[in-house]
mmCIF file of N, CA and C in Angstrom:
data_model
loop_
_atom_site.group_PDB
_atom_site.id
_atom_site.type_symbol
_atom_site.label_atom_id
_atom_site.label_comp_id
_atom_site.label_asym_id
_atom_site.label_seq_id
_atom_site.Cartn_x
_atom_site.Cartn_y
_atom_site.Cartn_z
ATOM 1 N N MET A 1 0.813 -1.195 0.000
ATOM 2 C CA MET A 1 0.000 0.000 0.000
ATOM 3 C C MET A 1 0.860 1.265 0.000
ATOM 4 N N LYS A 2 2.010 1.210 0.724
ATOM 5 C CA LYS A 2 2.894 2.362 0.769
ATOM 6 C C LYS A 2 3.458 2.665 -0.617
ATOM 7 N N LYS A 3 3.768 1.611 -1.363
ATOM 8 C CA LYS A 3 4.315 1.802 -2.698
ATOM 9 C C LYS A 3 3.307 2.495 -3.610
ATOM 10 N N ILE A 4 2.064 2.139 -3.504
ATOM 11 C CA ILE A 4 1.018 2.747 -4.326
ATOM 12 C C ILE A 4 0.886 4.229 -3.990
ATOM 13 N N LYS A 5 0.960 4.569 -2.704
ATOM 14 C CA LYS A 5 0.866 5.975 -2.297
ATOM 15 C C LYS A 5 2.047 6.789 -2.836
ATOM 16 N N ARG A 6 3.182 6.167 -2.996
ATOM 17 C CA ARG A 6 4.352 6.862 -3.540
ATOM 18 C C ARG A 6 4.264 6.988 -5.059
ATOM 19 N N ILE A 7 3.703 5.993 -5.701
ATOM 20 C CA ILE A 7 3.643 5.965 -7.159
ATOM 21 C C ILE A 7 2.583 6.926 -7.702
ATOM 22 N N ILE A 8 1.480 7.083 -7.023
ATOM 23 C CA ILE A 8 0.388 7.940 -7.506
ATOM 24 C C ILE A 8 0.859 9.380 -7.750
ATOM 25 N N PRO A 9 1.566 10.037 -6.824
ATOM 26 C CA PRO A 9 2.034 11.407 -7.118
ATOM 27 C C PRO A 9 3.011 11.460 -8.291
ATOM 28 N N ILE A 10 3.829 10.435 -8.420
ATOM 29 C CA ILE A 10 4.779 10.399 -9.534
ATOM 30 C C ILE A 10 4.031 10.285 -10.857
ATOM 31 N N ILE A 11 3.040 9.425 -10.904
ATOM 32 C CA ILE A 11 2.226 9.268 -12.115
ATOM 33 C C ILE A 11 1.509 10.577 -12.435
ATOM 34 N N PHE A 12 0.980 11.230 -11.421
ATOM 35 C CA PHE A 12 0.285 12.503 -11.609
ATOM 36 C C PHE A 12 1.228 13.560 -12.211
ATOM 37 N N VAL A 13 2.422 13.674 -11.677
ATOM 38 C CA VAL A 13 3.397 14.647 -12.178
ATOM 39 C C VAL A 13 3.796 14.317 -13.615
ATOM 40 N N LEU A 14 4.024 13.053 -13.902
ATOM 41 C CA LEU A 14 4.378 12.653 -15.262
ATOM 42 C C LEU A 14 3.251 12.958 -16.251
ATOM 43 N N ALA A 15 2.016 12.694 -15.847
ATOM 44 C CA ALA A 15 0.868 12.986 -16.708
ATOM 45 C C ALA A 15 0.754 14.491 -16.961
ATOM 46 N N LEU A 16 0.995 15.277 -15.933
ATOM 47 C CA LEU A 16 0.946 16.728 -16.070
ATOM 48 C C LEU A 16 2.041 17.224 -17.022
ATOM 49 N N LEU A 17 3.243 16.709 -16.868
ATOM 50 C CA LEU A 17 4.341 17.093 -17.754
ATOM 51 C C LEU A 17 4.068 16.677 -19.200
ATOM 52 N N LEU A 18 3.556 15.482 -19.387
ATOM 53 C CA LEU A 18 3.245 14.998 -20.727
ATOM 54 C C LEU A 18 2.164 15.851 -21.387
ATOM 55 N N SER A 19 1.119 16.177 -20.651
ATOM 56 C CA SER A 19 0.045 16.990 -21.232
ATOM 57 C C SER A 19 0.540 18.397 -21.565
ATOM 58 N N THR A 20 1.410 18.955 -20.736
ATOM 59 C CA THR A 20 1.990 20.271 -21.023
ATOM 60 C C THR A 20 2.829 20.214 -22.291
ATOM 61 N N TYR A 21 3.623 19.183 -22.437
ATOM 62 C CA TYR A 21 4.460 19.012 -23.624
ATOM 63 C C TYR A 21 3.602 18.892 -24.885
ATOM 64 N N VAL A 22 2.573 18.065 -24.841
ATOM 65 C CA VAL A 22 1.703 17.856 -25.997
ATOM 66 C C VAL A 22 0.993 19.157 -26.361
ATOM 67 N N PHE A 23 0.472 19.860 -25.385
ATOM 68 C CA PHE A 23 -0.231 21.118 -25.640
ATOM 69 C C PHE A 23 0.708 22.152 -26.260
ATOM 70 N N ALA A 24 1.911 22.262 -25.739
ATOM 71 C CA ALA A 24 2.863 23.256 -26.241
ATOM 72 C C ALA A 24 3.249 22.979 -27.689
ATOM 73 N N HIS A 25 3.371 21.735 -28.075
ATOM 74 C CA HIS A 25 3.786 21.412 -29.433
ATOM 75 C C HIS A 25 2.633 21.374 -30.422
ATOM 76 N N ASN A 26 1.417 21.337 -29.947
ATOM 77 C CA ASN A 26 0.270 21.312 -30.848
ATOM 78 C C ASN A 26 -0.410 22.665 -30.981
ATOM 79 N N SER A 27 -0.002 23.642 -30.195
ATOM 80 C CA SER A 27 -0.643 24.948 -30.280
ATOM 81 C C SER A 27 -0.199 25.659 -31.555
ATOM 82 N N VAL A 28 -1.072 26.475 -32.093
ATOM 83 C CA VAL A 28 -0.786 27.213 -33.315
ATOM 84 C C VAL A 28 0.108 28.398 -32.965
ATOM 85 N N PRO A 29 1.243 28.557 -33.649
ATOM 86 C CA PRO A 29 2.119 29.686 -33.327
ATOM 87 C C PRO A 29 1.479 31.012 -33.707
ATOM 88 N N GLN A 30 1.764 32.028 -32.926
ATOM 89 C CA GLN A 30 1.251 33.361 -33.188
ATOM 90 C C GLN A 30 1.997 33.970 -34.375
ATOM 91 N N GLN A 31 1.291 34.754 -35.158
ATOM 92 C CA GLN A 31 1.929 35.517 -36.230
ATOM 93 C C GLN A 31 2.853 36.532 -35.582
ATOM 94 N N GLN A 32 4.084 36.563 -36.027
ATOM 95 C CA GLN A 32 5.015 37.532 -35.469
ATOM 96 C C GLN A 32 4.731 38.902 -36.043
ATOM 97 N N THR A 33 4.886 39.905 -35.214
ATOM 98 C CA THR A 33 4.778 41.286 -35.658
ATOM 99 C C THR A 33 5.870 42.079 -34.972
ATOM 100 N N GLY A 34 6.062 43.291 -35.433
ATOM 101 C CA GLY A 34 7.073 44.142 -34.833
ATOM 102 C C GLY A 34 8.419 43.935 -35.493
ATOM 103 N N LEU A 35 9.448 44.131 -34.715
ATOM 104 C CA LEU A 35 10.820 44.038 -35.189
ATOM 105 C C LEU A 35 11.396 42.695 -34.768
ATOM 106 N N VAL A 36 11.845 41.894 -35.726
ATOM 107 C CA VAL A 36 12.335 40.547 -35.446
ATOM 108 C C VAL A 36 13.765 40.421 -35.974
ATOM 109 N N GLU A 37 14.685 40.083 -35.078
ATOM 110 C CA GLU A 37 16.083 39.947 -35.476
ATOM 111 C C GLU A 37 16.318 38.612 -36.180
ATOM 112 N N LEU A 38 17.129 38.670 -37.229
ATOM 113 C CA LEU A 38 17.544 37.465 -37.945
ATOM 114 C C LEU A 38 19.052 37.312 -37.819
ATOM 115 N N THR A 39 19.481 36.090 -37.616
ATOM 116 C CA THR A 39 20.909 35.799 -37.693
ATOM 117 C C THR A 39 21.280 35.676 -39.169
ATOM 118 N N TYR A 40 22.545 35.593 -39.443
ATOM 119 C CA TYR A 40 23.004 35.413 -40.822
ATOM 120 C C TYR A 40 22.402 34.143 -41.422
ATOM 121 N N GLN A 41 22.436 33.048 -40.673
ATOM 122 C CA GLN A 41 21.912 31.785 -41.188
ATOM 123 C C GLN A 41 20.407 31.863 -41.420
ATOM 124 N N GLU A 42 19.673 32.509 -40.522
ATOM 125 C CA GLU A 42 18.229 32.672 -40.712
ATOM 126 C C GLU A 42 17.939 33.523 -41.944
ATOM 127 N N LEU A 43 18.768 34.511 -42.183
ATOM 128 C CA LEU A 43 18.613 35.348 -43.368
ATOM 129 C C LEU A 43 18.723 34.502 -44.636
ATOM 130 N N LEU A 44 19.658 33.578 -44.647
ATOM 131 C CA LEU A 44 19.841 32.710 -45.813
ATOM 132 C C LEU A 44 18.755 31.646 -45.922
ATOM 133 N N ASP A 45 18.301 31.126 -44.777
ATOM 134 C CA ASP A 45 17.383 29.988 -44.765
ATOM 135 C C ASP A 45 15.921 30.356 -44.992
ATOM 136 N N ASN A 46 15.525 31.580 -44.664
ATOM 137 C CA ASN A 46 14.113 31.956 -44.720
ATOM 138 C C ASN A 46 13.755 32.623 -46.037
ATOM 139 N N ASP A 47 12.537 32.353 -46.483
ATOM 140 C CA ASP A 47 11.993 33.041 -47.647
ATOM 141 C C ASP A 47 11.442 34.373 -47.152
ATOM 142 N N LEU A 48 12.067 35.452 -47.526
ATOM 143 C CA LEU A 48 11.666 36.770 -47.043
ATOM 144 C C LEU A 48 10.785 37.517 -48.036
ATOM 145 N N ALA A 49 10.257 36.805 -49.032
ATOM 146 C CA ALA A 49 9.386 37.445 -50.015
ATOM 147 C C ALA A 49 8.214 38.121 -49.314
ATOM 148 N N GLU A 50 7.902 39.307 -49.793
ATOM 149 C CA GLU A 50 6.824 40.150 -49.279
ATOM 150 C C GLU A 50 7.059 40.556 -47.822
ATOM 151 N N ASN A 51 8.302 40.840 -47.507
ATOM 152 C CA ASN A 51 8.659 41.296 -46.163
ATOM 153 C C ASN A 51 9.640 42.450 -46.241
ATOM 154 N N TYR A 52 9.670 43.202 -45.147
ATOM 155 C CA TYR A 52 10.617 44.311 -44.999
ATOM 156 C C TYR A 52 11.843 43.814 -44.257
ATOM 157 N N LEU A 53 12.984 44.393 -44.593
ATOM 158 C CA LEU A 53 14.250 43.967 -44.018
ATOM 159 C C LEU A 53 15.125 45.197 -43.792
ATOM 160 N N VAL A 54 15.737 45.270 -42.610
ATOM 161 C CA VAL A 54 16.644 46.370 -42.274
ATOM 162 C C VAL A 54 17.998 45.785 -41.904
ATOM 163 N N PHE A 55 19.041 46.372 -42.446
ATOM 164 C CA PHE A 55 20.402 46.062 -42.027
ATOM 165 C C PHE A 55 20.872 47.262 -41.222
ATOM 166 N N SER A 56 21.327 47.012 -40.001
ATOM 167 C CA SER A 56 21.710 48.112 -39.120
ATOM 168 C C SER A 56 22.807 47.663 -38.171
ATOM 169 N N ARG A 57 23.272 48.627 -37.378
ATOM 170 C CA ARG A 57 24.251 48.346 -36.323
ATOM 171 C C ARG A 57 23.766 49.023 -35.055
ATOM 172 N N ASP A 58 24.064 48.421 -33.927
ATOM 173 C CA ASP A 58 23.619 49.008 -32.666
ATOM 174 C C ASP A 58 24.399 50.264 -32.288
ATOM 175 N N ASP A 59 25.530 50.522 -32.921
ATOM 176 C CA ASP A 59 26.332 51.709 -32.606
ATOM 177 C C ASP A 59 26.232 52.792 -33.685
ATOM 178 N N CYS A 60 25.212 52.726 -34.506
ATOM 179 C CA CYS A 60 25.026 53.660 -35.620
ATOM 180 C C CYS A 60 23.985 54.722 -35.251
ATOM 181 N N PRO A 61 24.368 56.010 -35.192
ATOM 182 C CA PRO A 61 23.406 57.053 -34.825
ATOM 183 C C PRO A 61 22.273 57.199 -35.843
ATOM 184 N N HIS A 62 22.549 56.972 -37.125
ATOM 185 C CA HIS A 62 21.494 57.047 -38.140
ATOM 186 C C HIS A 62 20.486 55.912 -37.959
ATOM 187 N N CYS A 63 20.974 54.757 -37.512
ATOM 188 C CA CYS A 63 20.090 53.613 -37.253
ATOM 189 C C CYS A 63 19.162 53.916 -36.080
ATOM 190 N N VAL A 64 19.694 54.543 -35.050
ATOM 191 C CA VAL A 64 18.878 54.907 -33.887
ATOM 192 C C VAL A 64 17.733 55.808 -34.326
ATOM 193 N N LYS A 65 18.030 56.816 -35.133
ATOM 194 C CA LYS A 65 17.000 57.732 -35.637
ATOM 195 C C LYS A 65 15.982 56.968 -36.481
ATOM 196 N N PHE A 66 16.451 56.072 -37.335
ATOM 197 C CA PHE A 66 15.552 55.279 -38.174
ATOM 198 C C PHE A 66 14.586 54.477 -37.303
ATOM 199 N N TYR A 67 15.108 53.805 -36.270
ATOM 200 C CA TYR A 67 14.258 52.979 -35.411
ATOM 201 C C TYR A 67 13.286 53.814 -34.586
ATOM 202 N N GLU A 68 13.671 55.021 -34.219
ATOM 203 C CA GLU A 68 12.739 55.906 -33.509
ATOM 204 C C GLU A 68 11.526 56.196 -34.382
ATOM 205 N N GLU A 69 11.768 56.463 -35.656
ATOM 206 C CA GLU A 69 10.669 56.737 -36.584
ATOM 207 C C GLU A 69 9.865 55.467 -36.864
ATOM 208 N N LEU A 70 10.545 54.351 -36.994
ATOM 209 C CA LEU A 70 9.865 53.079 -37.242
ATOM 210 C C LEU A 70 8.971 52.701 -36.058
ATOM 211 N N ASP A 71 9.405 53.001 -34.846
ATOM 212 C CA ASP A 71 8.583 52.732 -33.656
ATOM 213 C C ASP A 71 7.244 53.452 -33.729
ATOM 214 N N LYS A 72 7.238 54.671 -34.248
ATOM 215 C CA LYS A 72 5.983 55.425 -34.394
ATOM 216 C C LYS A 72 5.046 54.707 -35.360
ATOM 217 N N ILE A 73 5.617 54.135 -36.408
ATOM 218 C CA ILE A 73 4.812 53.406 -37.395
ATOM 219 C C ILE A 73 4.268 52.120 -36.784
ATOM 220 N N PHE A 74 5.067 51.433 -35.964
ATOM 221 C CA PHE A 74 4.590 50.224 -35.276
ATOM 222 C C PHE A 74 3.414 50.542 -34.358
ATOM 223 N N GLU A 75 3.433 51.713 -33.723
ATOM 224 C CA GLU A 75 2.321 52.105 -32.852
ATOM 225 C C GLU A 75 1.030 52.231 -33.646
ATOM 226 N N GLU A 76 1.121 52.751 -34.868
ATOM 227 C CA GLU A 76 -0.054 52.905 -35.728
ATOM 228 C C GLU A 76 -0.462 51.594 -36.390
ATOM 229 N N ASP A 77 0.514 50.767 -36.694
ATOM 230 C CA ASP A 77 0.265 49.522 -37.428
ATOM 231 C C ASP A 77 0.898 48.348 -36.686
ATOM 232 N N PRO A 78 0.207 47.835 -35.660
ATOM 233 C CA PRO A 78 0.782 46.754 -34.864
ATOM 234 C C PRO A 78 0.944 45.437 -35.626
ATOM 235 N N GLU A 79 0.365 45.327 -36.808
ATOM 236 C CA GLU A 79 0.496 44.114 -37.617
ATOM 237 C C GLU A 79 1.765 44.114 -38.472
ATOM 238 N N LEU A 80 2.418 45.254 -38.560
ATOM 239 C CA LEU A 80 3.614 45.383 -39.390
ATOM 240 C C LEU A 80 4.728 44.484 -38.864
ATOM 241 N N LEU A 81 5.419 43.841 -39.782
ATOM 242 C CA LEU A 81 6.545 42.973 -39.443
ATOM 243 C C LEU A 81 7.766 43.442 -40.223
ATOM 244 N N VAL A 82 8.851 43.698 -39.504
ATOM 245 C CA VAL A 82 10.109 44.109 -40.121
ATOM 246 C C VAL A 82 11.213 43.237 -39.540
ATOM 247 N N TYR A 83 11.933 42.562 -40.406
ATOM 248 C CA TYR A 83 13.085 41.775 -39.977
ATOM 249 C C TYR A 83 14.316 42.671 -39.988
ATOM 250 N N TYR A 84 15.249 42.394 -39.094
ATOM 251 C CA TYR A 84 16.488 43.163 -39.116
ATOM 252 C C TYR A 84 17.684 42.273 -38.852
ATOM 253 N N VAL A 85 18.820 42.723 -39.381
ATOM 254 C CA VAL A 85 20.092 42.038 -39.191
ATOM 255 C C VAL A 85 21.060 43.062 -38.609
ATOM 256 N N ASP A 86 21.635 42.734 -37.457
ATOM 257 C CA ASP A 86 22.644 43.588 -36.832
ATOM 258 C C ASP A 86 23.988 43.227 -37.448
ATOM 259 N N THR A 87 24.519 44.121 -38.264
ATOM 260 C CA THR A 87 25.752 43.810 -38.986
ATOM 261 C C THR A 87 26.974 43.726 -38.072
ATOM 262 N N ASN A 88 26.867 44.241 -36.853
ATOM 263 C CA ASN A 88 27.973 44.084 -35.894
ATOM 264 C C ASN A 88 28.156 42.628 -35.472
ATOM 265 N N LYS A 89 27.133 41.826 -35.654
ATOM 266 C CA LYS A 89 27.189 40.422 -35.247
ATOM 267 C C LYS A 89 27.668 39.504 -36.377
ATOM 268 N N LEU A 90 28.052 40.090 -37.501
ATOM 269 C CA LEU A 90 28.449 39.304 -38.666
ATOM 270 C C LEU A 90 29.960 39.276 -38.823
ATOM 271 N N SER A 91 30.442 38.183 -39.378
ATOM 272 C CA SER A 91 31.869 38.092 -39.709
ATOM 273 C C SER A 91 32.132 38.899 -40.981
ATOM 274 N N ARG A 92 33.379 39.109 -41.293
ATOM 275 C CA ARG A 92 33.756 39.831 -42.517
ATOM 276 C C ARG A 92 33.208 39.100 -43.743
ATOM 277 N N ALA A 93 33.322 37.787 -43.781
ATOM 278 C CA ALA A 93 32.825 37.004 -44.923
ATOM 279 C C ALA A 93 31.306 37.120 -45.048
ATOM 280 N N GLU A 94 30.600 37.097 -43.920
ATOM 281 C CA GLU A 94 29.139 37.231 -43.952
ATOM 282 C C GLU A 94 28.733 38.615 -44.462
ATOM 283 N N LYS A 95 29.447 39.645 -44.025
ATOM 284 C CA LYS A 95 29.168 41.002 -44.524
ATOM 285 C C LYS A 95 29.396 41.077 -46.029
ATOM 286 N N ASP A 96 30.443 40.441 -46.501
ATOM 287 C CA ASP A 96 30.715 40.422 -47.941
ATOM 288 C C ASP A 96 29.590 39.726 -48.700
ATOM 289 N N ASP A 97 29.094 38.618 -48.162
ATOM 290 C CA ASP A 97 27.967 37.907 -48.785
ATOM 291 C C ASP A 97 26.730 38.798 -48.853
ATOM 292 N N ILE A 98 26.458 39.510 -47.770
ATOM 293 C CA ILE A 98 25.280 40.380 -47.725
ATOM 294 C C ILE A 98 25.415 41.523 -48.726
ATOM 295 N N ARG A 99 26.608 42.070 -48.855
ATOM 296 C CA ARG A 99 26.830 43.123 -49.861
ATOM 297 C C ARG A 99 26.465 42.609 -51.253
ATOM 298 N N GLU A 100 26.865 41.377 -51.524
ATOM 299 C CA GLU A 100 26.599 40.797 -52.840
ATOM 300 C C GLU A 100 25.119 40.445 -53.020
ATOM 301 N N LEU A 101 24.519 39.827 -52.025
ATOM 302 C CA LEU A 101 23.125 39.384 -52.127
ATOM 303 C C LEU A 101 22.121 40.530 -52.078
ATOM 304 N N TYR A 102 22.372 41.499 -51.198
ATOM 305 C CA TYR A 102 21.386 42.549 -50.940
ATOM 306 C C TYR A 102 21.857 43.952 -51.323
ATOM 307 N N GLU A 103 23.061 44.066 -51.844
ATOM 308 C CA GLU A 103 23.611 45.363 -52.225
ATOM 309 C C GLU A 103 23.584 46.350 -51.053
ATOM 310 N N VAL A 104 24.025 45.884 -49.907
ATOM 311 C CA VAL A 104 24.068 46.701 -48.696
ATOM 312 C C VAL A 104 25.479 47.259 -48.555
ATOM 313 N N TYR A 105 25.579 48.583 -48.613
ATOM 314 C CA TYR A 105 26.882 49.233 -48.521
ATOM 315 C C TYR A 105 26.981 50.164 -47.318
ATOM 316 N N TYR A 106 25.856 50.443 -46.689
ATOM 317 C CA TYR A 106 25.834 51.316 -45.520
ATOM 318 C C TYR A 106 24.623 50.949 -44.672
ATOM 319 N N VAL A 107 24.630 51.446 -43.455
ATOM 320 C CA VAL A 107 23.489 51.221 -42.569
ATOM 321 C C VAL A 107 22.944 52.567 -42.110
ATOM 322 N N PRO A 108 21.660 52.667 -41.856
ATOM 323 C CA PRO A 108 20.688 51.603 -42.073
ATOM 324 C C PRO A 108 20.356 51.450 -43.557
ATOM 325 N N THR A 109 20.142 50.232 -43.965
ATOM 326 C CA THR A 109 19.604 49.937 -45.288
ATOM 327 C C THR A 109 18.262 49.257 -45.068
ATOM 328 N N PHE A 110 17.226 49.863 -45.620
ATOM 329 C CA PHE A 110 15.855 49.387 -45.465
ATOM 330 C C PHE A 110 15.371 48.978 -46.844
ATOM 331 N N LEU A 111 14.790 47.790 -46.937
ATOM 332 C CA LEU A 111 14.314 47.329 -48.233
ATOM 333 C C LEU A 111 13.082 46.450 -48.081
ATOM 334 N N TYR A 112 12.416 46.276 -49.199
ATOM 335 C CA TYR A 112 11.257 45.389 -49.281
ATOM 336 C C TYR A 112 11.592 44.302 -50.289
ATOM 337 N N VAL A 113 11.301 43.057 -49.941
ATOM 338 C CA VAL A 113 11.541 41.928 -50.841
ATOM 339 C C VAL A 113 10.200 41.562 -51.475
ATOM 340 N N THR A 114 10.116 41.635 -52.797
ATOM 341 C CA THR A 114 8.863 41.358 -53.499
ATOM 342 C C THR A 114 8.599 39.851 -53.596
ATOM 343 N N LYS A 115 7.425 39.507 -54.129
ATOM 344 C CA LYS A 115 7.071 38.094 -54.344
ATOM 345 C C LYS A 115 8.103 37.395 -55.214
ATOM 346 N N GLU A 116 8.660 38.149 -56.151
ATOM 347 C CA GLU A 116 9.644 37.592 -57.085
ATOM 348 C C GLU A 116 11.061 37.653 -56.524
ATOM 349 N N ASN A 117 11.181 37.974 -55.244
ATOM 350 C CA ASN A 117 12.469 38.120 -54.550
ATOM 351 C C ASN A 117 13.329 39.255 -55.100
ATOM 352 N N GLN A 118 12.696 40.246 -55.700
ATOM 353 C CA GLN A 118 13.417 41.452 -56.086
ATOM 354 C C GLN A 118 13.507 42.362 -54.865
ATOM 355 N N LYS A 119 14.599 43.103 -54.789
ATOM 356 C CA LYS A 119 14.797 43.991 -53.652
ATOM 357 C C LYS A 119 14.439 45.418 -54.046
ATOM 358 N N VAL A 120 13.491 46.011 -53.318
ATOM 359 C CA VAL A 120 13.117 47.405 -53.521
ATOM 360 C C VAL A 120 13.765 48.184 -52.389
ATOM 361 N N MET A 121 14.766 48.989 -52.733
ATOM 362 C CA MET A 121 15.530 49.718 -51.726
ATOM 363 C C MET A 121 14.821 51.012 -51.338
ATOM 364 N N TYR A 122 14.946 51.358 -50.074
ATOM 365 C CA TYR A 122 14.446 52.639 -49.582
ATOM 366 C C TYR A 122 15.570 53.653 -49.677
ATOM 367 N N PHE A 123 15.322 54.713 -50.419
ATOM 368 C CA PHE A 123 16.258 55.825 -50.486
ATOM 369 C C PHE A 123 15.497 57.047 -50.013
ATOM 370 N N GLY A 124 15.783 57.491 -48.853
ATOM 371 C CA GLY A 124 15.076 58.649 -48.329
ATOM 372 C C GLY A 124 15.628 59.052 -46.988
ATOM 373 N N GLU A 125 15.004 60.045 -46.442
ATOM 374 C CA GLU A 125 15.404 60.544 -45.134
ATOM 375 C C GLU A 125 14.929 59.586 -44.048
ATOM 376 N N ASN A 126 15.559 59.689 -42.908
ATOM 377 C CA ASN A 126 15.125 58.903 -41.749
ATOM 378 C C ASN A 126 14.029 59.661 -41.007
ATOM 379 N N ASP A 127 12.976 59.996 -41.748
ATOM 380 C CA ASP A 127 11.859 60.679 -41.105
ATOM 381 C C ASP A 127 10.592 59.844 -41.271
ATOM 382 N N TYR A 128 9.683 60.070 -40.361
ATOM 383 C CA TYR A 128 8.446 59.303 -40.281
ATOM 384 C C TYR A 128 7.706 59.262 -41.623
ATOM 385 N N ALA A 129 7.472 60.433 -42.227
ATOM 386 C CA ALA A 129 6.651 60.506 -43.438
ATOM 387 C C ALA A 129 7.260 59.703 -44.586
ATOM 388 N N SER A 130 8.558 59.804 -44.771
ATOM 389 C CA SER A 130 9.216 59.092 -45.877
ATOM 390 C C SER A 130 9.191 57.579 -45.674
ATOM 391 N N ILE A 131 9.472 57.154 -44.463
ATOM 392 C CA ILE A 131 9.470 55.714 -44.162
ATOM 393 C C ILE A 131 8.058 55.156 -44.291
ATOM 394 N N LYS A 132 7.076 55.890 -43.757
ATOM 395 C CA LYS A 132 5.670 55.469 -43.817
ATOM 396 C C LYS A 132 5.216 55.351 -45.275
ATOM 397 N N GLU A 133 5.603 56.306 -46.105
ATOM 398 C CA GLU A 133 5.229 56.275 -47.520
ATOM 399 C C GLU A 133 5.832 55.051 -48.215
ATOM 400 N N PHE A 134 7.090 54.755 -47.935
ATOM 401 C CA PHE A 134 7.740 53.578 -48.524
ATOM 402 C C PHE A 134 6.995 52.303 -48.128
ATOM 403 N N ILE A 135 6.635 52.188 -46.861
ATOM 404 C CA ILE A 135 5.907 51.004 -46.386
ATOM 405 C C ILE A 135 4.540 50.926 -47.049
ATOM 406 N N SER A 136 3.844 52.047 -47.130
ATOM 407 C CA SER A 136 2.507 52.065 -47.742
ATOM 408 C C SER A 136 2.560 51.668 -49.209
ATOM 409 N N GLU A 137 3.525 52.199 -49.938
ATOM 410 C CA GLU A 137 3.650 51.885 -51.364
ATOM 411 C C GLU A 137 3.926 50.405 -51.595
ATOM 412 N N ASN A 138 4.759 49.822 -50.784
ATOM 413 C CA ASN A 138 5.149 48.426 -50.997
ATOM 414 C C ASN A 138 4.170 47.436 -50.398
ATOM 415 N N SER A 139 3.373 47.847 -49.454
ATOM 416 C CA SER A 139 2.362 46.952 -48.880
ATOM 417 C C SER A 139 1.262 46.664 -49.883
ATOM 418 N N LYS A 140 1.114 47.514 -50.880
ATOM 419 C CA LYS A 140 0.067 47.353 -51.894
ATOM 420 C C LYS A 140 0.454 46.361 -52.974
ATOM 421 N N GLN A 141 1.733 46.010 -53.054
ATOM 422 C CA GLN A 141 2.199 45.121 -54.133
ATOM 423 C C GLN A 141 1.675 43.725 -53.965
#
């Protein structure tokens, strides 16, 4: 009888852990929104068609200004998703690859990747109106 009393709590805990595991793996993932960082490998592995992408550095004053303006747009459009790559976290070879693949020569570089994987570059000021207009124009594609 003592053994049964000891086994029942163990079985209960195991059942609880198993049900938590099953629930966590069967739940539908939430759509990501906001600013999502990509590693170099994620940048290569993911299909970024119909998404916005920013290349920046955490020590870049122009990047800080860009993100301040982008934050205002996120407040208005919480469904917006922008991926970013921190170029300070990349090796020299990875930076060279990105220059070739995305034609990134300075930061911040903001672009939209079309359905056909063409890159539409943002050339403009780091101000709210210009960034918002670029996003609006490309969201319609």
